[in-house]
PDB file of C-alpha atoms in Angstrom:
ATOM      1  CA  ALA A   1     -27.500  -4.063 -37.539  1.00  0.00           C
ATOM      2  CA  GLN A   2     -23.772  -4.519 -37.754  1.00  0.00           C
ATOM      3  CA  SER A   3     -21.847  -6.860 -35.480  1.00  0.00           C
ATOM      4  CA  VAL A   4     -18.475  -8.504 -35.134  1.00  0.00           C
ATOM      5  CA  THR A   5     -17.573 -11.906 -33.709  1.00  0.00           C
ATOM      6  CA  GLN A   6     -14.076 -12.812 -32.658  1.00  0.00           C
ATOM      7  CA  LEU A   7     -13.556 -16.528 -32.192  1.00  0.00           C
ATOM      8  CA  GLY A   8     -11.193 -17.377 -29.363  1.00  0.00           C
ATOM      9  CA  SER A   9     -10.815 -15.000 -26.457  1.00  0.00           C
ATOM     10  CA  HIS A  10      -7.326 -16.370 -25.797  1.00  0.00           C
ATOM     11  CA  VAL A  11      -4.790 -17.548 -28.356  1.00  0.00           C
ATOM     12  CA  SER A  12      -1.327 -18.814 -27.514  1.00  0.00           C
ATOM     13  CA  VAL A  13       1.451 -19.313 -30.062  1.00  0.00           C
ATOM     14  CA  SER A  14       5.150 -19.990 -29.930  1.00  0.00           C
ATOM     15  CA  GLU A  15       7.625 -17.343 -30.973  1.00  0.00           C
ATOM     16  CA  GLY A  16       8.179 -17.690 -34.724  1.00  0.00           C
ATOM     17  CA  ALA A  17       4.870 -19.469 -35.331  1.00  0.00           C
ATOM     18  CA  LEU A  18       1.998 -18.266 -37.472  1.00  0.00           C
ATOM     19  CA  VAL A  19      -0.493 -15.933 -35.811  1.00  0.00           C
ATOM     20  CA  LEU A  20      -4.142 -16.283 -36.900  1.00  0.00           C
ATOM     21  CA  LEU A  21      -6.834 -14.260 -35.164  1.00  0.00           C
ATOM     22  CA  ARG A  22     -10.372 -14.760 -36.418  1.00  0.00           C
ATOM     23  CA  CYS A  23     -12.999 -12.124 -37.078  1.00  0.00           C
ATOM     24  CA  ASN A  24     -16.398 -12.549 -38.699  1.00  0.00           C
ATOM     25  CA  TYR A  25     -18.712  -9.655 -39.354  1.00  0.00           C
ATOM     26  CA  SER A  26     -22.388  -9.177 -39.978  1.00  0.00           C
ATOM     27  CA  SER A  27     -23.511  -6.233 -42.067  1.00  0.00           C
ATOM     28  CA  SER A  28     -26.296  -5.597 -44.548  1.00  0.00           C
ATOM     29  CA  VAL A  29     -24.172  -3.028 -46.361  1.00  0.00           C
ATOM     30  CA  PRO A  30     -20.529  -3.031 -47.467  1.00  0.00           C
ATOM     31  CA  PRO A  31     -18.646  -2.579 -44.224  1.00  0.00           C
ATOM     32  CA  TYR A  32     -15.469  -0.865 -43.236  1.00  0.00           C
ATOM     33  CA  LEU A  33     -13.368  -3.207 -41.100  1.00  0.00           C
ATOM     34  CA  PHE A  34     -10.559  -2.474 -38.699  1.00  0.00           C
ATOM     35  CA  TRP A  35      -8.067  -4.323 -36.528  1.00  0.00           C
ATOM     36  CA  TYR A  36      -6.766  -2.536 -33.462  1.00  0.00           C
ATOM     37  CA  VAL A  37      -4.187  -3.674 -30.899  1.00  0.00           C
ATOM     38  CA  GLN A  38      -4.132  -2.723 -27.239  1.00  0.00           C
ATOM     39  CA  TYR A  39      -1.077  -3.112 -25.026  1.00  0.00           C
ATOM     40  CA  PRO A  40      -1.506  -3.112 -21.239  1.00  0.00           C
ATOM     41  CA  ASN A  41      -2.518   0.254 -19.814  1.00  0.00           C
ATOM     42  CA  GLN A  42      -2.639   1.860 -23.238  1.00  0.00           C
ATOM     43  CA  GLY A  43      -5.221   2.952 -25.755  1.00  0.00           C
ATOM     44  CA  LEU A  44      -5.952   1.300 -29.075  1.00  0.00           C
ATOM     45  CA  GLN A  45      -3.565   1.425 -32.018  1.00  0.00           C
ATOM     46  CA  LEU A  46      -4.705   0.772 -35.583  1.00  0.00           C
ATOM     47  CA  LEU A  47      -3.038  -2.213 -37.217  1.00  0.00           C
ATOM     48  CA  LEU A  48      -4.876  -2.096 -40.539  1.00  0.00           C
ATOM     49  CA  LYS A  49      -8.229  -1.334 -42.144  1.00  0.00           C
ATOM     50  CA  TYR A  50     -10.365  -2.425 -45.086  1.00  0.00           C
ATOM     51  CA  THR A  51     -12.198   0.325 -46.938  1.00  0.00           C
ATOM     52  CA  SER A  52     -13.299  -1.507 -50.116  1.00  0.00           C
ATOM     53  CA  ALA A  53     -10.074  -1.140 -52.072  1.00  0.00           C
ATOM     54  CA  ALA A  54      -7.764  -4.186 -52.101  1.00  0.00           C
ATOM     55  CA  THR A  55      -9.158  -7.219 -50.307  1.00  0.00           C
ATOM     56  CA  LEU A  56      -5.720  -8.144 -48.946  1.00  0.00           C
ATOM     57  CA  VAL A  57      -4.706  -5.421 -46.554  1.00  0.00           C
ATOM     58  CA  LYS A  58      -1.219  -5.026 -45.161  1.00  0.00           C
ATOM     59  CA  GLY A  59      -0.700  -3.289 -41.864  1.00  0.00           C
ATOM     60  CA  ILE A  60       1.988  -2.384 -39.421  1.00  0.00           C
ATOM     61  CA  ASN A  61       4.352  -4.776 -37.665  1.00  0.00           C
ATOM     62  CA  GLY A  62       4.016  -7.438 -40.379  1.00  0.00           C
ATOM     63  CA  PHE A  63       0.303  -8.054 -39.914  1.00  0.00           C
ATOM     64  CA  GLU A  64      -2.141  -8.485 -42.773  1.00  0.00           C
ATOM     65  CA  ALA A  65      -5.796  -9.379 -43.200  1.00  0.00           C
ATOM     66  CA  GLU A  66      -7.935 -10.567 -46.066  1.00  0.00           C
ATOM     67  CA  PHE A  67     -11.502  -9.435 -46.610  1.00  0.00           C
ATOM     68  CA  LYS A  68     -13.614 -12.383 -47.776  1.00  0.00           C
ATOM     69  CA  LYS A  69     -17.142 -11.341 -48.561  1.00  0.00           C
ATOM     70  CA  SER A  70     -18.339 -14.889 -49.239  1.00  0.00           C
ATOM     71  CA  GLU A  71     -17.226 -15.943 -45.755  1.00  0.00           C
ATOM     72  CA  THR A  72     -17.993 -12.593 -44.080  1.00  0.00           C
ATOM     73  CA  SER A  73     -14.531 -12.795 -42.559  1.00  0.00           C
ATOM     74  CA  PHE A  74     -11.600 -10.504 -41.945  1.00  0.00           C
ATOM     75  CA  HIS A  75      -9.027 -12.692 -40.220  1.00  0.00           C
ATOM     76  CA  LEU A  76      -5.729 -11.213 -39.035  1.00  0.00           C
ATOM     77  CA  THR A  77      -2.470 -13.054 -39.739  1.00  0.00           C
ATOM     78  CA  LYS A  78       1.240 -12.681 -39.193  1.00  0.00           C
ATOM     79  CA  PRO A  79       3.689 -15.262 -40.538  1.00  0.00           C
ATOM     80  CA  SER A  80       6.043 -15.249 -37.570  1.00  0.00           C
ATOM     81  CA  ALA A  81       5.089 -14.210 -34.047  1.00  0.00           C
ATOM     82  CA  HIS A  82       7.374 -12.059 -31.961  1.00  0.00           C
ATOM     83  CA  MET A  83       7.330 -11.684 -28.198  1.00  0.00           C
ATOM     84  CA  SER A  84       6.367  -8.032 -28.650  1.00  0.00           C
ATOM     85  CA  ASP A  85       3.111  -9.118 -30.363  1.00  0.00           C
ATOM     86  CA  ALA A  86       1.656 -10.193 -27.024  1.00  0.00           C
ATOM     87  CA  ALA A  87      -1.343  -7.913 -26.560  1.00  0.00           C
ATOM     88  CA  GLU A  88      -5.115  -7.805 -26.980  1.00  0.00           C
ATOM     89  CA  TYR A  89      -6.492  -7.516 -30.490  1.00  0.00           C
ATOM     90  CA  PHE A  90      -9.868  -6.076 -31.445  1.00  0.00           C
ATOM     91  CA  CYS A  91     -11.739  -6.351 -34.700  1.00  0.00           C
ATOM     92  CA  ALA A  92     -14.234  -3.569 -35.410  1.00  0.00           C
ATOM     93  CA  VAL A  93     -16.786  -2.586 -38.054  1.00  0.00           C
ATOM     94  CA  SER A  94     -18.250   0.747 -39.090  1.00  0.00           C
ATOM     95  CA  GLY A  95     -20.198   2.111 -42.009  1.00  0.00           C
ATOM     96  CA  PRO A  96     -21.745   2.487 -44.453  1.00  0.00           C
ATOM     97  CA  ARG A  97     -20.270   5.462 -46.329  1.00  0.00           C
ATOM     98  CA  GLY A  98     -21.959   8.650 -45.258  1.00  0.00           C
ATOM     99  CA  ALA A  99     -23.286   7.163 -42.044  1.00  0.00           C
ATOM    100  CA  THR A 100     -21.939   7.251 -38.520  1.00  0.00           C
ATOM    101  CA  ASN A 101     -18.302   6.536 -37.705  1.00  0.00           C
ATOM    102  CA  LYS A 102     -19.352   4.558 -34.651  1.00  0.00           C
ATOM    103  CA  LEU A 103     -17.078   1.554 -34.241  1.00  0.00           C
ATOM    104  CA  ILE A 104     -18.656  -1.714 -33.170  1.00  0.00           C
ATOM    105  CA  PHE A 105     -16.009  -3.877 -31.578  1.00  0.00           C
ATOM    106  CA  GLY A 106     -15.630  -7.586 -31.090  1.00  0.00           C
ATOM    107  CA  THR A 107     -14.924  -8.948 -27.638  1.00  0.00           C
ATOM    108  CA  GLY A 108     -11.194  -9.089 -28.252  1.00  0.00           C
ATOM    109  CA  THR A 109      -8.553 -11.817 -28.477  1.00  0.00           C
ATOM    110  CA  LEU A 110      -5.704 -11.905 -26.011  1.00  0.00           C
ATOM    111  CA  LEU A 111      -2.593 -13.150 -27.766  1.00  0.00           C
ATOM    112  CA  ALA A 112       0.143 -14.809 -25.726  1.00  0.00           C
ATOM    113  CA  VAL A 113       3.519 -15.547 -27.307  1.00  0.00           C
ATOM    114  CA  GLN A 114       5.556 -18.305 -25.715  1.00  0.00           C
ATOM    115  CA  PRO A 115       9.356 -18.298 -25.973  1.00  0.00           C
TER     116      PRO A 115
ATOM    117  CA  LYS B   1       1.939  15.764 -34.643  1.00  0.00           C
ATOM    118  CA  ALA B   2       1.034  15.125 -31.065  1.00  0.00           C
ATOM    119  CA  GLY B   3      -1.381  12.277 -30.489  1.00  0.00           C
ATOM    120  CA  VAL B   4      -4.686  12.281 -28.691  1.00  0.00           C
ATOM    121  CA  THR B   5      -4.268  13.265 -25.068  1.00  0.00           C
ATOM    122  CA  GLN B   6      -6.612  12.525 -22.192  1.00  0.00           C
ATOM    123  CA  THR B   7      -6.635  13.917 -18.697  1.00  0.00           C
ATOM    124  CA  PRO B   8      -6.578  12.791 -16.029  1.00  0.00           C
ATOM    125  CA  ARG B   9      -5.130   9.331 -16.602  1.00  0.00           C
ATOM    126  CA  TYR B  10      -6.472   7.912 -13.351  1.00  0.00           C
ATOM    127  CA  LEU B  11      -9.341   8.948 -11.166  1.00  0.00           C
ATOM    128  CA  ILE B  12     -10.955   7.601  -8.011  1.00  0.00           C
ATOM    129  CA  LYS B  13     -14.434   8.758  -7.075  1.00  0.00           C
ATOM    130  CA  THR B  14     -17.175   7.606  -4.732  1.00  0.00           C
ATOM    131  CA  ARG B  15     -20.745   6.690  -5.596  1.00  0.00           C
ATOM    132  CA  GLY B  16     -22.993   9.655  -6.158  1.00  0.00           C
ATOM    133  CA  GLN B  17     -20.227  12.022  -7.183  1.00  0.00           C
ATOM    134  CA  GLN B  18     -19.797  13.398 -10.661  1.00  0.00           C
ATOM    135  CA  VAL B  19     -16.726  13.409 -12.855  1.00  0.00           C
ATOM    136  CA  THR B  20     -15.444  15.275 -15.909  1.00  0.00           C
ATOM    137  CA  LEU B  21     -12.936  13.770 -18.315  1.00  0.00           C
ATOM    138  CA  SER B  22     -11.061  15.736 -20.937  1.00  0.00           C
ATOM    139  CA  CYS B  23      -9.809  14.874 -24.409  1.00  0.00           C
ATOM    140  CA  SER B  24      -7.618  16.860 -26.773  1.00  0.00           C
ATOM    141  CA  PRO B  25      -7.743  15.512 -30.335  1.00  0.00           C
ATOM    142  CA  ILE B  26      -4.979  15.477 -32.900  1.00  0.00           C
ATOM    143  CA  SER B  27      -4.510  18.918 -34.385  1.00  0.00           C
ATOM    144  CA  GLY B  28      -6.844  19.391 -37.334  1.00  0.00           C
ATOM    145  CA  HIS B  29      -9.213  16.603 -36.331  1.00  0.00           C
ATOM    146  CA  ARG B  30     -12.788  17.769 -35.969  1.00  0.00           C
ATOM    147  CA  SER B  31     -14.474  14.572 -34.814  1.00  0.00           C
ATOM    148  CA  VAL B  32     -14.145  13.222 -31.290  1.00  0.00           C
ATOM    149  CA  SER B  33     -15.720   9.987 -30.114  1.00  0.00           C
ATOM    150  CA  TRP B  34     -15.857   8.453 -26.659  1.00  0.00           C
ATOM    151  CA  TYR B  35     -15.849   4.760 -25.755  1.00  0.00           C
ATOM    152  CA  GLN B  36     -16.218   2.898 -22.487  1.00  0.00           C
ATOM    153  CA  GLN B  37     -14.173  -0.255 -21.942  1.00  0.00           C
ATOM    154  CA  THR B  38     -15.055  -2.743 -19.197  1.00  0.00           C
ATOM    155  CA  PRO B  39     -14.171  -6.417 -18.707  1.00  0.00           C
ATOM    156  CA  GLY B  40     -17.819  -7.403 -18.806  1.00  0.00           C
ATOM    157  CA  GLN B  41     -19.192  -5.297 -21.655  1.00  0.00           C
ATOM    158  CA  GLY B  42     -16.059  -4.729 -23.699  1.00  0.00           C
ATOM    159  CA  LEU B  43     -15.703  -1.607 -25.821  1.00  0.00           C
ATOM    160  CA  GLN B  44     -18.906   0.372 -26.188  1.00  0.00           C
ATOM    161  CA  PHE B  45     -19.584   3.591 -28.055  1.00  0.00           C
ATOM    162  CA  LEU B  46     -20.748   6.498 -25.919  1.00  0.00           C
ATOM    163  CA  PHE B  47     -21.086   9.432 -28.327  1.00  0.00           C
ATOM    164  CA  GLU B  48     -19.476  11.393 -31.128  1.00  0.00           C
ATOM    165  CA  TYR B  49     -19.037  15.136 -31.492  1.00  0.00           C
ATOM    166  CA  PHE B  50     -18.320  17.101 -34.641  1.00  0.00           C
ATOM    167  CA  SER B  51     -18.167  20.878 -34.873  1.00  0.00           C
ATOM    168  CA  GLU B  52     -19.468  21.239 -31.325  1.00  0.00           C
ATOM    169  CA  THR B  53     -22.550  19.112 -32.090  1.00  0.00           C
ATOM    170  CA  GLN B  54     -23.358  15.651 -30.869  1.00  0.00           C
ATOM    171  CA  ARG B  55     -23.907  13.626 -34.017  1.00  0.00           C
ATOM    172  CA  ASN B  56     -24.418  10.188 -32.580  1.00  0.00           C
ATOM    173  CA  LYS B  57     -25.099   8.672 -29.202  1.00  0.00           C
ATOM    174  CA  GLY B  58     -24.754   5.146 -27.862  1.00  0.00           C
ATOM    175  CA  ASN B  59     -27.075   3.304 -25.538  1.00  0.00           C
ATOM    176  CA  PHE B  60     -26.086   4.878 -22.240  1.00  0.00           C
ATOM    177  CA  PRO B  61     -28.232   6.618 -19.624  1.00  0.00           C
ATOM    178  CA  GLY B  62     -28.588  10.360 -19.514  1.00  0.00           C
ATOM    179  CA  ARG B  63     -26.064  10.530 -16.677  1.00  0.00           C
ATOM    180  CA  PHE B  64     -23.450  10.353 -19.411  1.00  0.00           C
ATOM    181  CA  SER B  65     -23.067  13.592 -21.321  1.00  0.00           C
ATOM    182  CA  GLY B  66     -20.451  15.415 -23.279  1.00  0.00           C
ATOM    183  CA  ARG B  67     -19.585  18.511 -25.179  1.00  0.00           C
ATOM    184  CA  GLN B  68     -17.106  19.796 -27.680  1.00  0.00           C
ATOM    185  CA  PHE B  69     -15.479  23.185 -27.795  1.00  0.00           C
ATOM    186  CA  SER B  70     -14.643  25.363 -30.772  1.00  0.00           C
ATOM    187  CA  ASN B  71     -11.033  24.092 -30.728  1.00  0.00           C
ATOM    188  CA  SER B  72     -12.389  20.508 -31.015  1.00  0.00           C
ATOM    189  CA  ARG B  73     -11.382  19.599 -27.473  1.00  0.00           C
ATOM    190  CA  SER B  74     -14.026  17.506 -25.813  1.00  0.00           C
ATOM    191  CA  GLU B  75     -15.187  16.705 -22.324  1.00  0.00           C
ATOM    192  CA  MET B  76     -17.451  14.007 -21.047  1.00  0.00           C
ATOM    193  CA  ASN B  77     -19.298  14.128 -17.772  1.00  0.00           C
ATOM    194  CA  VAL B  78     -20.791  11.387 -15.695  1.00  0.00           C
ATOM    195  CA  SER B  79     -23.152  12.434 -12.935  1.00  0.00           C
ATOM    196  CA  THR B  80     -24.350  10.438  -9.950  1.00  0.00           C
ATOM    197  CA  LEU B  81     -21.623   7.847 -10.325  1.00  0.00           C
ATOM    198  CA  GLU B  82     -22.432   4.178  -9.844  1.00  0.00           C
ATOM    199  CA  LEU B  83     -20.063   1.317  -9.117  1.00  0.00           C
ATOM    200  CA  GLY B  84     -20.675   0.001 -12.616  1.00  0.00           C
ATOM    201  CA  ASP B  85     -19.244   3.161 -14.130  1.00  0.00           C
ATOM    202  CA  SER B  86     -15.766   1.963 -13.196  1.00  0.00           C
ATOM    203  CA  ALA B  87     -14.071   1.585 -16.553  1.00  0.00           C
ATOM    204  CA  LEU B  88     -11.425   2.780 -18.942  1.00  0.00           C
ATOM    205  CA  TYR B  89     -12.816   5.713 -20.925  1.00  0.00           C
ATOM    206  CA  LEU B  90     -11.221   6.122 -24.315  1.00  0.00           C
ATOM    207  CA  CYS B  91     -11.356   9.113 -26.558  1.00  0.00           C
ATOM    208  CA  ALA B  92     -10.708   8.877 -30.301  1.00  0.00           C
ATOM    209  CA  SER B  93     -10.332  11.544 -32.942  1.00  0.00           C
ATOM    210  CA  SER B  94     -10.583  11.571 -36.726  1.00  0.00           C
ATOM    211  CA  LEU B  95     -10.503  14.215 -39.435  1.00  0.00           C
ATOM    212  CA  GLU B  96     -14.143  14.447 -40.448  1.00  0.00           C
ATOM    213  CA  GLY B  97     -15.788  11.586 -38.591  1.00  0.00           C
ATOM    214  CA  GLN B  98     -16.417   9.564 -41.741  1.00  0.00           C
ATOM    215  CA  PRO B  99     -16.825   5.809 -41.150  1.00  0.00           C
ATOM    216  CA  GLN B 100     -13.869   4.872 -43.381  1.00  0.00           C
ATOM    217  CA  GLU B 101     -11.445   7.158 -41.577  1.00  0.00           C
ATOM    218  CA  THR B 102      -8.964   5.922 -39.037  1.00  0.00           C
ATOM    219  CA  GLN B 103      -9.847   6.850 -35.495  1.00  0.00           C
ATOM    220  CA  TYR B 104      -6.818   7.606 -33.328  1.00  0.00           C
ATOM    221  CA  PHE B 105      -7.222   6.676 -29.702  1.00  0.00           C
ATOM    222  CA  GLY B 106      -5.832   8.319 -26.606  1.00  0.00           C
ATOM    223  CA  PRO B 107      -4.372   6.375 -23.669  1.00  0.00           C
ATOM    224  CA  GLY B 108      -7.634   6.555 -21.769  1.00  0.00           C
ATOM    225  CA  THR B 109      -8.776   7.668 -18.348  1.00  0.00           C
ATOM    226  CA  ARG B 110      -9.170   4.867 -15.854  1.00  0.00           C
ATOM    227  CA  LEU B 111     -12.051   5.642 -13.502  1.00  0.00           C
ATOM    228  CA  LEU B 112     -12.588   3.719 -10.298  1.00  0.00           C
ATOM    229  CA  VAL B 113     -15.833   4.284  -8.424  1.00  0.00           C
ATOM    230  CA  LEU B 114     -15.856   3.195  -4.776  1.00  0.00           C
TER     231      LEU B 114
END
């Protein structure tokens, strides 16, 4: 069975500092991996996804993530945090190809950005 | 293109009642999935519809049901509401429902059961 673990339910960074949100996955088959962001009282917005092409994936708003099979990780990073990045971030897994598109989500990481 | 729309945005019901939530996918998208989001359980998959057929179902009781119409619009119904059904219900659409496709989420319907 597939699963996702997000380490750190709350992360706080200073404006301009590096953002690192951790995600580890468990899957017996090559997974598809996603990062979504949720702002208060809104739905989920896709930041980026890994679908077995390049292992370094660039997304919107300056975010990127690297798929590391040996570490079963897909951590999300941004070099310089902005106040507008404050939101909740979810890592999710689906797959394999040809199977269900059901997304299995991690428990989320709430990112706070301090001025 | 217009995004995924959900109606109503907010709903208050009492225990024992039933409720119907509606979702209009992005034009051209044939797959619609539903998720429940609660503080305790997080984001959980309810079911997925494609071409008016339920293709996949999550681990929820039979009180939760859904359907999809020929124009890909979808509804979900919850009967005999319980306090624990209070949640944000999110609808997501994708082109063909393949696992590598991006799912686009609506703003959700926030249901409060009293």
